[in-house]
mmCIF file of C-alpha atoms and ligand atoms in Angstrom:
data_model
loop_
_atom_site.group_PDB
_atom_site.id
_atom_site.type_symbol
_atom_site.label_atom_id
_atom_site.label_comp_id
_atom_site.label_asym_id
_atom_site.label_seq_id
_atom_site.Cartn_x
_atom_site.Cartn_y
_atom_site.Cartn_z
ATOM 1 C CA MET A 1 -108.044 213.069 16.259
ATOM 2 C CA GLY A 2 -106.124 211.791 13.246
ATOM 3 C CA LYS A 3 -105.873 208.548 11.693
ATOM 4 C CA ILE A 4 -103.412 206.041 12.859
ATOM 5 C CA ALA A 5 -100.745 204.082 10.862
ATOM 6 C CA LEU A 6 -98.596 201.390 11.663
ATOM 7 C CA ILE A 7 -95.085 201.508 9.151
ATOM 8 C CA THR A 8 -93.009 198.505 9.566
ATOM 9 C CA GLY A 9 -89.432 198.792 8.006
ATOM 10 C CA ILE A 10 -89.598 202.406 10.029
ATOM 11 C CA THR A 11 -85.738 202.820 10.259
ATOM 12 C CA GLY A 12 -85.286 202.639 6.664
ATOM 13 C CA GLN A 13 -85.637 205.349 3.651
ATOM 14 C CA ASP A 14 -88.964 205.020 3.099
ATOM 15 C CA GLY A 15 -89.760 204.464 6.651
ATOM 16 C CA TYR A 16 -88.547 207.847 7.739
ATOM 17 C CA TYR A 17 -89.863 209.913 4.391
ATOM 18 C CA LEU A 18 -93.535 208.008 5.477
ATOM 19 C CA ALA A 19 -93.585 208.682 8.452
ATOM 20 C CA LYS A 20 -93.003 212.711 8.126
ATOM 21 C CA LEU A 21 -95.481 213.027 5.685
ATOM 22 C CA LEU A 22 -98.403 210.821 8.268
ATOM 23 C CA LEU A 23 -96.920 213.103 10.863
ATOM 24 C CA ASP A 24 -97.476 216.238 8.442
ATOM 25 C CA LYS A 25 -101.435 214.639 7.828
ATOM 26 C CA GLY A 26 -101.601 214.883 11.321
ATOM 27 C CA TYR A 27 -101.831 211.333 11.791
ATOM 28 C CA GLN A 28 -100.604 209.607 15.123
ATOM 29 C CA VAL A 29 -97.424 207.455 13.010
ATOM 30 C CA HIS A 30 -96.272 204.052 15.512
ATOM 31 C CA GLY A 31 -93.245 201.893 14.083
ATOM 32 C CA VAL A 32 -91.970 198.351 14.326
ATOM 33 C CA ARG A 33 -88.474 198.251 15.349
ATOM 34 C CA GLN A 34 -86.515 194.806 15.682
ATOM 35 C CA PRO A 35 -84.848 194.233 18.386
ATOM 36 C CA LEU A 36 -80.910 194.683 17.077
ATOM 37 C CA ALA A 37 -77.807 194.888 18.656
ATOM 38 C CA HIS A 38 -77.085 198.528 17.960
ATOM 39 C CA ASP A 39 -79.403 201.187 17.175
ATOM 40 C CA ASP A 40 -80.526 201.010 14.278
ATOM 41 C CA THR A 41 -82.918 204.400 14.830
ATOM 42 C CA HIS A 42 -80.455 207.446 13.572
ATOM 43 C CA HIS A 43 -82.564 208.027 10.907
ATOM 44 C CA LEU A 44 -85.853 208.920 12.878
ATOM 45 C CA THR A 45 -83.997 211.194 14.627
ATOM 46 C CA PRO A 46 -86.055 214.494 13.857
ATOM 47 C CA LEU A 47 -88.962 212.423 13.706
ATOM 48 C CA ARG A 48 -88.292 210.464 17.084
ATOM 49 C CA HIS A 49 -89.934 212.182 19.138
ATOM 50 C CA ALA A 50 -93.405 212.286 17.224
ATOM 51 C CA LEU A 51 -93.517 208.650 17.177
ATOM 52 C CA THR A 52 -94.373 205.343 18.722
ATOM 53 C CA LEU A 53 -92.021 203.102 18.230
ATOM 54 C CA HIS A 54 -92.965 198.935 18.895
ATOM 55 C CA TRP A 55 -90.561 196.460 19.181
ATOM 56 C CA GLY A 56 -91.290 193.471 16.869
ATOM 57 C CA ASP A 57 -89.679 191.729 13.984
ATOM 58 C CA MET A 58 -91.615 189.778 10.685
ATOM 59 C CA THR A 59 -89.732 186.807 11.384
ATOM 60 C CA ASP A 60 -92.143 186.760 14.252
ATOM 61 C CA GLN A 61 -95.890 186.586 14.126
ATOM 62 C CA THR A 62 -96.383 187.232 18.154
ATOM 63 C CA SER A 63 -95.148 190.472 18.368
ATOM 64 C CA LEU A 64 -96.441 191.308 14.985
ATOM 65 C CA ASN A 65 -100.294 190.006 16.471
ATOM 66 C CA HIS A 66 -99.481 191.804 19.519
ATOM 67 C CA ILE A 67 -98.499 195.151 17.952
ATOM 68 C CA VAL A 68 -101.261 195.179 15.676
ATOM 69 C CA GLN A 69 -104.040 193.899 18.332
ATOM 70 C CA SER A 70 -102.887 196.907 20.648
ATOM 71 C CA VAL A 71 -101.657 200.127 17.997
ATOM 72 C CA GLN A 72 -105.996 198.973 16.158
ATOM 73 C CA PRO A 73 -104.299 200.621 13.437
ATOM 74 C CA ASP A 74 -106.304 202.178 10.262
ATOM 75 C CA GLU A 75 -103.566 202.086 7.962
ATOM 76 C CA ILE A 76 -100.639 199.651 7.615
ATOM 77 C CA TYR A 77 -97.582 200.257 5.668
ATOM 78 C CA ASN A 78 -95.600 197.334 4.807
ATOM 79 C CA LEU A 79 -91.969 198.384 4.379
ATOM 80 C CA ALA A 80 -90.110 196.454 6.298
ATOM 81 C CA ALA A 81 -87.967 193.303 4.015
ATOM 82 C CA GLN A 82 -84.187 192.085 3.441
ATOM 83 C CA SER A 83 -84.073 194.645 0.594
ATOM 84 C CA HIS A 84 -81.199 194.211 -1.037
ATOM 85 C CA VAL A 85 -81.367 191.777 -4.472
ATOM 86 C CA GLY A 86 -77.159 190.649 -4.187
ATOM 87 C CA VAL A 87 -78.059 190.197 -0.794
ATOM 88 C CA SER A 88 -80.531 187.495 -1.044
ATOM 89 C CA PHE A 89 -78.342 185.738 -3.337
ATOM 90 C CA ALA A 90 -76.625 185.134 -0.262
ATOM 91 C CA VAL A 91 -79.350 184.051 2.568
ATOM 92 C CA PRO A 92 -82.335 183.178 0.312
ATOM 93 C CA GLU A 93 -84.149 181.382 2.859
ATOM 94 C CA TYR A 94 -84.018 184.743 5.605
ATOM 95 C CA THR A 95 -84.760 186.485 2.693
ATOM 96 C CA MET A 96 -87.809 184.676 1.913
ATOM 97 C CA ASN A 97 -89.222 184.341 5.799
ATOM 98 C CA VAL A 98 -88.808 187.934 6.310
ATOM 99 C CA ASN A 99 -90.179 189.613 2.596
ATOM 100 C CA GLY A 100 -92.597 186.706 1.671
ATOM 101 C CA HIS A 101 -93.853 184.868 4.962
ATOM 102 C CA GLY A 102 -93.023 187.808 6.773
ATOM 103 C CA THR A 103 -96.084 189.364 5.116
ATOM 104 C CA ILE A 104 -98.439 187.107 5.359
ATOM 105 C CA ARG A 105 -98.018 187.299 9.203
ATOM 106 C CA LEU A 106 -99.065 190.438 8.643
ATOM 107 C CA LEU A 107 -101.830 190.197 6.569
ATOM 108 C CA GLU A 108 -103.426 187.766 8.876
ATOM 109 C CA ALA A 109 -102.697 190.009 12.349
ATOM 110 C CA LEU A 110 -105.252 192.546 10.512
ATOM 111 C CA ARG A 111 -107.468 189.635 9.338
ATOM 112 C CA LEU A 112 -107.652 188.055 12.855
ATOM 113 C CA TYR A 113 -106.730 191.448 15.582
ATOM 114 C CA ALA A 114 -108.021 194.684 12.380
ATOM 115 C CA PRO A 115 -109.619 193.211 9.738
ATOM 116 C CA GLU A 116 -110.986 197.080 8.763
ATOM 117 C CA ALA A 117 -107.192 198.330 8.657
ATOM 118 C CA ARG A 118 -105.837 199.381 5.397
ATOM 119 C CA PHE A 119 -102.491 197.640 4.254
ATOM 120 C CA TYR A 120 -100.401 199.128 1.876
ATOM 121 C CA GLN A 121 -97.784 196.010 0.451
ATOM 122 C CA ALA A 122 -94.127 197.936 -0.569
ATOM 123 C CA GLY A 123 -94.421 195.498 -3.589
ATOM 124 C CA THR A 124 -91.094 195.981 -6.634
ATOM 125 C CA SER A 125 -90.312 196.239 -9.963
ATOM 126 C CA GLU A 126 -87.810 193.632 -9.361
ATOM 127 C CA LEU A 127 -91.030 191.434 -10.083
ATOM 128 C CA PHE A 128 -90.835 191.856 -13.513
ATOM 129 C CA GLY A 129 -87.175 190.772 -14.174
ATOM 130 C CA ASN A 130 -86.581 190.755 -17.684
ATOM 131 C CA SER A 131 -89.596 191.365 -19.202
ATOM 132 C CA PRO A 132 -89.738 193.742 -21.819
ATOM 133 C CA ALA A 133 -90.037 198.099 -20.630
ATOM 134 C CA PRO A 134 -91.586 199.492 -20.285
ATOM 135 C CA GLN A 135 -93.355 197.741 -17.940
ATOM 136 C CA ASN A 136 -96.808 198.754 -15.942
ATOM 137 C CA GLU A 137 -99.685 196.910 -14.195
ATOM 138 C CA GLN A 138 -100.246 194.229 -17.083
ATOM 139 C CA THR A 139 -96.425 193.380 -17.759
ATOM 140 C CA PRO A 140 -95.417 189.586 -16.867
ATOM 141 C CA PHE A 141 -94.076 188.729 -13.755
ATOM 142 C CA ASP A 142 -90.219 187.617 -14.155
ATOM 143 C CA PRO A 143 -88.533 186.957 -10.626
ATOM 144 C CA GLN A 144 -84.985 186.624 -11.053
ATOM 145 C CA SER A 145 -83.752 186.546 -7.913
ATOM 146 C CA PRO A 146 -84.557 185.420 -4.456
ATOM 147 C CA TYR A 147 -85.764 188.854 -3.384
ATOM 148 C CA ALA A 148 -88.348 188.741 -6.139
ATOM 149 C CA ALA A 149 -89.021 185.509 -5.730
ATOM 150 C CA ALA A 150 -90.405 186.520 -2.243
ATOM 151 C CA LYS A 151 -91.564 189.539 -2.958
ATOM 152 C CA LEU A 152 -93.852 187.827 -6.145
ATOM 153 C CA LEU A 153 -95.203 185.614 -2.756
ATOM 154 C CA ALA A 154 -95.624 188.886 -0.897
ATOM 155 C CA HIS A 155 -97.979 190.021 -3.761
ATOM 156 C CA GLN A 156 -99.833 187.298 -4.447
ATOM 157 C CA ALA A 157 -101.104 187.050 -0.886
ATOM 158 C CA VAL A 158 -101.916 190.574 -0.312
ATOM 159 C CA VAL A 159 -104.184 189.673 -4.243
ATOM 160 C CA LYS A 160 -105.842 186.886 -2.435
ATOM 161 C CA TYR A 161 -106.581 188.894 1.062
ATOM 162 C CA ARG A 162 -108.344 191.401 -1.215
ATOM 163 C CA THR A 163 -110.236 189.015 -2.995
ATOM 164 C CA GLN A 164 -110.843 186.140 -0.219
ATOM 165 C CA HIS A 165 -111.338 188.065 2.577
ATOM 166 C CA GLY A 166 -112.553 191.634 1.274
ATOM 167 C CA ILE A 167 -109.549 193.029 2.799
ATOM 168 C CA TYR A 168 -108.362 196.490 1.773
ATOM 169 C CA ALA A 169 -105.027 195.166 0.265
ATOM 170 C CA VAL A 170 -103.088 196.586 -1.796
ATOM 171 C CA ASN A 171 -99.623 196.392 -3.792
ATOM 172 C CA GLY A 172 -97.389 199.516 -4.909
ATOM 173 C CA LEU A 173 -94.700 198.269 -7.751
ATOM 174 C CA LEU A 174 -92.644 200.861 -6.888
ATOM 175 C CA PHE A 175 -88.853 201.172 -9.337
ATOM 176 C CA ASN A 176 -85.986 202.073 -8.029
ATOM 177 C CA HIS A 177 -86.614 205.030 -5.717
ATOM 178 C CA GLU A 178 -83.927 206.938 -3.911
ATOM 179 C CA SER A 179 -82.590 209.918 -1.647
ATOM 180 C CA PRO A 180 -79.700 210.743 0.766
ATOM 181 C CA LYS A 181 -81.140 208.289 3.463
ATOM 182 C CA ARG A 182 -80.164 205.285 0.748
ATOM 183 C CA GLY A 183 -78.369 202.704 2.644
ATOM 184 C CA ASP A 184 -74.626 202.701 1.273
ATOM 185 C CA ASP A 185 -74.646 198.918 -0.226
ATOM 186 C CA PHE A 186 -77.206 200.559 -3.346
ATOM 187 C CA VAL A 187 -75.332 201.246 -5.804
ATOM 188 C CA THR A 188 -76.563 205.685 -5.879
ATOM 189 C CA GLN A 189 -75.647 205.983 -2.604
ATOM 190 C CA LYS A 190 -72.330 204.251 -3.205
ATOM 191 C CA ILE A 191 -71.103 206.638 -6.286
ATOM 192 C CA VAL A 192 -72.514 209.827 -4.807
ATOM 193 C CA LYS A 193 -70.193 209.138 -1.709
ATOM 194 C CA ALA A 194 -67.619 207.631 -4.139
ATOM 195 C CA ALA A 195 -67.067 210.490 -5.946
ATOM 196 C CA LEU A 196 -66.779 213.104 -3.348
ATOM 197 C CA ALA A 197 -64.514 210.805 -1.491
ATOM 198 C CA ILE A 198 -62.297 210.080 -5.053
ATOM 199 C CA LEU A 199 -62.448 214.252 -5.336
ATOM 200 C CA ALA A 200 -61.379 214.887 -1.663
ATOM 201 C CA GLY A 201 -58.261 212.337 -1.816
ATOM 202 C CA GLN A 202 -59.889 210.306 0.503
ATOM 203 C CA GLN A 203 -60.336 207.295 -1.332
ATOM 204 C CA ASP A 204 -58.655 205.655 -4.608
ATOM 205 C CA ALA A 205 -61.150 203.876 -6.747
ATOM 206 C CA LEU A 206 -64.959 202.846 -7.164
ATOM 207 C CA VAL A 207 -65.213 199.686 -7.751
ATOM 208 C CA LEU A 208 -68.637 198.347 -9.349
ATOM 209 C CA GLY A 209 -70.219 195.242 -10.896
ATOM 210 C CA ASN A 210 -71.963 195.346 -14.266
ATOM 211 C CA LEU A 211 -72.336 198.864 -15.781
ATOM 212 C CA ASP A 212 -74.857 198.193 -18.147
ATOM 213 C CA ALA A 213 -77.771 197.264 -15.873
ATOM 214 C CA GLU A 214 -80.375 199.855 -16.712
ATOM 215 C CA ARG A 215 -83.040 201.534 -13.762
ATOM 216 C CA ASP A 216 -85.482 204.046 -13.660
ATOM 217 C CA TRP A 217 -84.464 206.038 -10.296
ATOM 218 C CA GLY A 218 -87.001 208.515 -8.180
ATOM 219 C CA HIS A 219 -86.914 210.557 -5.411
ATOM 220 C CA ALA A 220 -88.039 208.559 -2.031
ATOM 221 C CA VAL A 221 -89.986 211.584 -1.283
ATOM 222 C CA ASP A 222 -92.426 211.212 -4.452
ATOM 223 C CA TYR A 223 -92.801 207.962 -4.073
ATOM 224 C CA VAL A 224 -94.472 207.861 0.244
ATOM 225 C CA GLU A 225 -97.189 210.305 -1.215
ATOM 226 C CA GLY A 226 -97.920 207.636 -4.088
ATOM 227 C CA MET A 227 -98.157 204.677 -1.254
ATOM 228 C CA TRP A 228 -99.933 206.894 0.856
ATOM 229 C CA HIS A 229 -102.674 207.380 -1.972
ATOM 230 C CA MET A 230 -102.990 204.196 -2.628
ATOM 231 C CA LEU A 231 -104.882 203.447 0.822
ATOM 232 C CA GLN A 232 -107.156 206.209 0.032
ATOM 233 C CA GLN A 233 -108.856 204.828 -3.072
ATOM 234 C CA ASP A 234 -112.651 203.689 -2.771
ATOM 235 C CA VAL A 235 -111.866 200.702 -4.225
ATOM 236 C CA PRO A 236 -108.258 198.981 -3.488
ATOM 237 C CA ASP A 237 -105.962 198.496 -6.271
ATOM 238 C CA ASP A 238 -102.315 197.733 -7.301
ATOM 239 C CA PHE A 239 -100.137 200.893 -9.354
ATOM 240 C CA VAL A 240 -96.859 200.924 -10.656
ATOM 241 C CA LEU A 241 -94.646 203.972 -9.425
ATOM 242 C CA ALA A 242 -91.884 205.460 -11.607
ATOM 243 C CA THR A 243 -90.411 208.295 -13.183
ATOM 244 C CA GLY A 244 -90.833 207.155 -16.722
ATOM 245 C CA GLN A 245 -86.914 207.859 -17.350
ATOM 246 C CA ALA A 246 -83.810 205.093 -17.248
ATOM 247 C CA CYS A 247 -80.496 205.022 -17.402
ATOM 248 C CA SER A 248 -77.424 203.207 -16.965
ATOM 249 C CA VAL A 249 -75.234 202.871 -13.883
ATOM 250 C CA ARG A 250 -72.745 203.635 -16.303
ATOM 251 C CA GLN A 251 -74.585 206.994 -17.106
ATOM 252 C CA PHE A 252 -75.053 207.987 -13.107
ATOM 253 C CA VAL A 253 -71.390 208.011 -12.876
ATOM 254 C CA GLU A 254 -71.139 210.055 -14.874
ATOM 255 C CA GLU A 255 -74.092 212.312 -14.245
ATOM 256 C CA VAL A 256 -72.474 212.352 -10.661
ATOM 257 C CA PHE A 257 -68.933 213.286 -11.595
ATOM 258 C CA THR A 258 -70.748 216.105 -13.796
ATOM 259 C CA ALA A 259 -72.925 217.338 -11.453
ATOM 260 C CA LEU A 260 -69.219 218.081 -9.394
ATOM 261 C CA GLY A 261 -67.900 219.372 -11.885
ATOM 262 C CA HIS A 262 -65.659 216.784 -13.900
ATOM 263 C CA GLN A 263 -65.534 214.145 -16.866
ATOM 264 C CA ILE A 264 -65.459 210.907 -17.197
ATOM 265 C CA LYS A 265 -64.304 208.693 -19.673
ATOM 266 C CA TRP A 266 -64.283 204.641 -20.074
ATOM 267 C CA GLN A 267 -61.784 202.327 -21.487
ATOM 268 C CA GLY A 268 -61.376 199.027 -21.899
ATOM 269 C CA GLN A 269 -64.196 196.056 -21.435
ATOM 270 C CA GLY A 270 -65.803 193.865 -19.338
ATOM 271 C CA LEU A 271 -64.247 193.500 -16.069
ATOM 272 C CA ASP A 272 -61.085 195.506 -17.827
ATOM 273 C CA GLU A 273 -63.465 198.792 -17.733
ATOM 274 C CA VAL A 274 -61.838 201.115 -16.433
ATOM 275 C CA GLY A 275 -63.377 204.977 -15.757
ATOM 276 C CA ILE A 276 -60.957 207.949 -16.041
ATOM 277 C CA LEU A 277 -60.682 211.342 -14.949
ATOM 278 C CA VAL A 278 -60.861 213.229 -18.661
ATOM 279 C CA GLU A 279 -58.469 216.406 -16.854
ATOM 280 C CA ASN A 280 -55.859 214.299 -15.411
ATOM 281 C CA ASN A 281 -56.150 210.439 -16.665
ATOM 282 C CA GLN A 282 -56.677 209.198 -12.843
ATOM 283 C CA GLU A 283 -58.512 206.256 -12.971
ATOM 284 C CA VAL A 284 -61.026 206.197 -10.226
ATOM 285 C CA VAL A 285 -63.795 203.443 -11.494
ATOM 286 C CA ARG A 286 -63.265 199.698 -11.393
ATOM 287 C CA ILE A 287 -65.202 196.658 -12.258
ATOM 288 C CA ALA A 288 -64.933 193.935 -9.797
ATOM 289 C CA ALA A 289 -66.535 190.159 -10.489
ATOM 290 C CA ASP A 290 -67.792 190.314 -6.374
ATOM 291 C CA TYR A 291 -70.555 193.116 -7.498
ATOM 292 C CA TYR A 292 -72.017 191.386 -10.564
ATOM 293 C CA ARG A 293 -75.260 189.013 -9.414
ATOM 294 C CA PRO A 294 -76.057 184.997 -9.979
ATOM 295 C CA ALA A 295 -78.745 186.650 -12.022
ATOM 296 C CA GLU A 296 -79.320 190.352 -13.752
ATOM 297 C CA VAL A 297 -82.340 192.325 -14.258
ATOM 298 C CA HIS A 298 -81.387 194.073 -17.018
ATOM 299 C CA CYS A 299 -83.337 197.349 -17.804
ATOM 300 C CA LEU A 300 -86.366 198.803 -15.697
ATOM 301 C CA ILE A 301 -88.201 201.556 -16.694
ATOM 302 C CA GLY A 302 -91.662 202.375 -15.351
ATOM 303 C CA ASP A 303 -94.689 203.553 -17.233
ATOM 304 C CA SER A 304 -97.177 204.724 -14.148
ATOM 305 C CA ARG A 305 -99.660 206.058 -16.292
ATOM 306 C CA LYS A 306 -102.545 204.226 -14.088
ATOM 307 C CA ALA A 307 -101.271 206.158 -11.061
ATOM 308 C CA GLN A 308 -101.045 209.364 -12.836
ATOM 309 C CA GLN A 309 -104.929 209.288 -14.047
ATOM 310 C CA LYS A 310 -106.002 207.328 -10.989
ATOM 311 C CA LEU A 311 -103.730 209.016 -7.352
ATOM 312 C CA ASN A 312 -103.001 211.890 -9.567
ATOM 313 C CA TRP A 313 -99.754 210.960 -8.936
ATOM 314 C CA SER A 314 -96.413 211.630 -10.835
ATOM 315 C CA ALA A 315 -92.471 211.734 -9.586
ATOM 316 C CA SER A 316 -91.995 215.515 -10.080
ATOM 317 C CA THR A 317 -88.011 214.795 -8.947
ATOM 318 C CA THR A 318 -85.769 214.981 -11.774
ATOM 319 C CA ARG A 319 -82.655 212.093 -11.762
ATOM 320 C CA GLN A 320 -80.599 215.422 -11.936
ATOM 321 C CA GLN A 321 -82.187 217.140 -9.097
ATOM 322 C CA LEU A 322 -81.978 213.049 -6.994
ATOM 323 C CA ILE A 323 -78.020 213.804 -7.545
ATOM 324 C CA GLN A 324 -77.842 217.372 -6.401
ATOM 325 C CA ASP A 325 -80.216 216.423 -3.301
ATOM 326 C CA MET A 326 -77.812 213.362 -2.678
ATOM 327 C CA ILE A 327 -74.244 214.987 -2.888
ATOM 328 C CA ASP A 328 -75.485 218.671 -0.767
ATOM 329 C CA ALA A 329 -76.599 215.858 2.304
ATOM 330 C CA GLN A 330 -72.804 214.709 2.434
ATOM 331 C CA GLN A 331 -72.500 218.856 2.394
ATOM 332 C CA ASP A 332 -70.611 218.800 6.828
ATOM 333 C CA ILE A 333 -68.339 216.442 5.396
ATOM 334 C CA TYR A 334 -67.348 217.187 2.386
ATOM 335 C CA GLY A 335 -68.925 220.387 1.441
ATOM 336 C CA ALA A 336 -65.186 222.509 1.235
ATOM 337 C CA ASP A 337 -63.812 220.345 -1.586
ATOM 338 C CA ILE A 338 -67.488 220.108 -3.175
ATOM 339 C CA GLN A 339 -66.949 224.475 -3.367
ATOM 340 C CA THR A 340 -64.186 223.846 -4.863
ATOM 341 C CA GLN A 341 -65.192 221.703 -7.538
ATOM 342 C CA ARG A 342 -67.478 223.487 -8.263
ATOM 343 C CA ILE A 343 -65.647 226.810 -8.618
ATOM 344 C CA ARG A 344 -63.483 224.238 -10.945
ATOM 345 C CA ALA A 345 -65.877 223.872 -13.317
HETATM 346 O O1 LIG B 1 -78.516 197.864 -7.911
HETATM 347 C C1 LIG B 1 -76.322 197.258 -10.765
HETATM 348 C C2 LIG B 1 -77.444 196.379 -10.363
HETATM 349 O O2 LIG B 1 -78.520 197.372 -5.651
HETATM 350 C C3 LIG B 1 -78.908 198.498 -9.135
HETATM 351 C C4 LIG B 1 -84.053 198.031 -3.969
HETATM 352 O O3 LIG B 1 -84.462 198.716 -3.257
HETATM 353 O O4 LIG B 1 -84.620 198.559 -5.824
HETATM 354 C C5 LIG B 1 -83.347 198.450 -5.542
HETATM 355 O O5 LIG B 1 -82.765 197.417 -6.385
HETATM 356 C C6 LIG B 1 -78.318 197.618 -10.348
HETATM 357 C C7 LIG B 1 -78.210 196.228 -10.288
HETATM 358 O O6 LIG B 1 -80.919 198.383 -6.483
HETATM 359 C C8 LIG B 1 -72.583 197.750 -8.294
HETATM 360 O O7 LIG B 1 -76.346 195.028 -10.608
HETATM 361 C C9 LIG B 1 -73.386 197.581 -10.479
HETATM 362 O O8 LIG B 1 -78.813 196.497 -11.284
HETATM 363 O O9 LIG B 1 -79.094 199.730 -6.407
HETATM 364 P P1 LIG B 1 -78.889 198.664 -6.698
HETATM 365 P P2 LIG B 1 -81.805 196.704 -7.500
HETATM 366 O O10 LIG B 1 -80.943 195.786 -7.167
HETATM 367 O O11 LIG B 1 -82.645 197.846 -8.445
HETATM 368 C C10 LIG B 1 -85.751 197.532 -6.356
HETATM 369 C C11 LIG B 1 -86.484 198.272 -7.014
HETATM 370 C C12 LIG B 1 -86.134 196.914 -4.953
HETATM 371 O O12 LIG B 1 -86.880 196.493 -4.648
HETATM 372 C C13 LIG B 1 -85.117 196.740 -3.919
HETATM 373 O O13 LIG B 1 -85.095 196.504 -2.434
HETATM 374 O O14 LIG B 1 -77.208 198.305 -9.978
HETATM 375 N N1 LIG B 1 -75.242 197.438 -9.780
HETATM 376 N N2 LIG B 1 -72.795 197.880 -9.415
HETATM 377 C C14 LIG B 1 -74.553 197.477 -8.518
HETATM 378 N N3 LIG B 1 -75.476 197.512 -7.714
HETATM 379 C C15 LIG B 1 -74.809 197.715 -6.124
HETATM 380 N N4 LIG B 1 -75.449 197.578 -5.028
HETATM 381 N N5 LIG B 1 -73.731 197.725 -6.043
HETATM 382 C C16 LIG B 1 -73.038 197.471 -6.908
HETATM 383 O O15 LIG B 1 -71.569 197.995 -6.671
#
């Protein structure tokens, strides 16, 4: 019989890709879904029949105990989080409760009810904050947000459960990873959907915050492979996963419009900067102070040589392929318009 995996945060982007990967490998996949008022399982529709979902929440120890005890997983992937860095400034206590204390609750459930299970923690490049790039496993942490502070608590808990309790527990220090399933509030998806809507005449402009932030954007489908590899090693260890290539938010906007056959030029500075379509001077990008964060992480570029050497992992999808995949996924909505843009280009 195949192994049993338990995924928290299965309803999110990474949950979908990881569940798909594990089902393809013959795992029995269980997931935790929150008792929310709305149905949050729409991402999972193509896999739904093959999954077992349990009601639970990272803020509720009893539910986690019960799930871990009854499922008896071989592997636990802790992907559940309040994952929006900007939002964490508005809800710092909740973010710490879910991302930080929630991880400890799940580790306790494992320690008490399934101590042989292997544990993957969704760590993040946000831990590196403004430590100089490129960042790797040796780079000092410098959390800039409540999100990063909460993830730092989780990171340290994982290390302690590994060293003090002898549990196979690892941290994946993952740089930004995107896909067609990325939430609309993250900047890549926001840019892709807005560009398509603007070019289809359905949206006036794309309103953004800090255009200068640089991120190392990969494709989620590659990163879930890395998560799985981290749990198949002889000795548990922490790994950075990244592409090693970064660009600014401004350049990402340019690349999305280029992929759609249009060119952007920039005018003005700071809050007055605007992005204009070269062909007709239409103002398509504006800046609003609302989207700036109280503290920004300026430049994240990952050095994932350790993962390459020990896990034989590397990010195989380029940023151009990622952008194309995100655009293509919108075909149903903007199909005709995308075709038109390509012909004009
Ligand atoms: O922001 C800037 C923003 O929200 C990227 C999460 O998965 O990756 C993600 O966190 C950059 C930031 O992702 C807008 O200030 C400008 O510099 O897409 P994001 P993130 O904060 O990097 C890490 C690795 C995680 O662990 C997180 O869970 O883009 N930016 N204008 C904007 N960002 C947003 N969201 N919206 C804007 O309008």
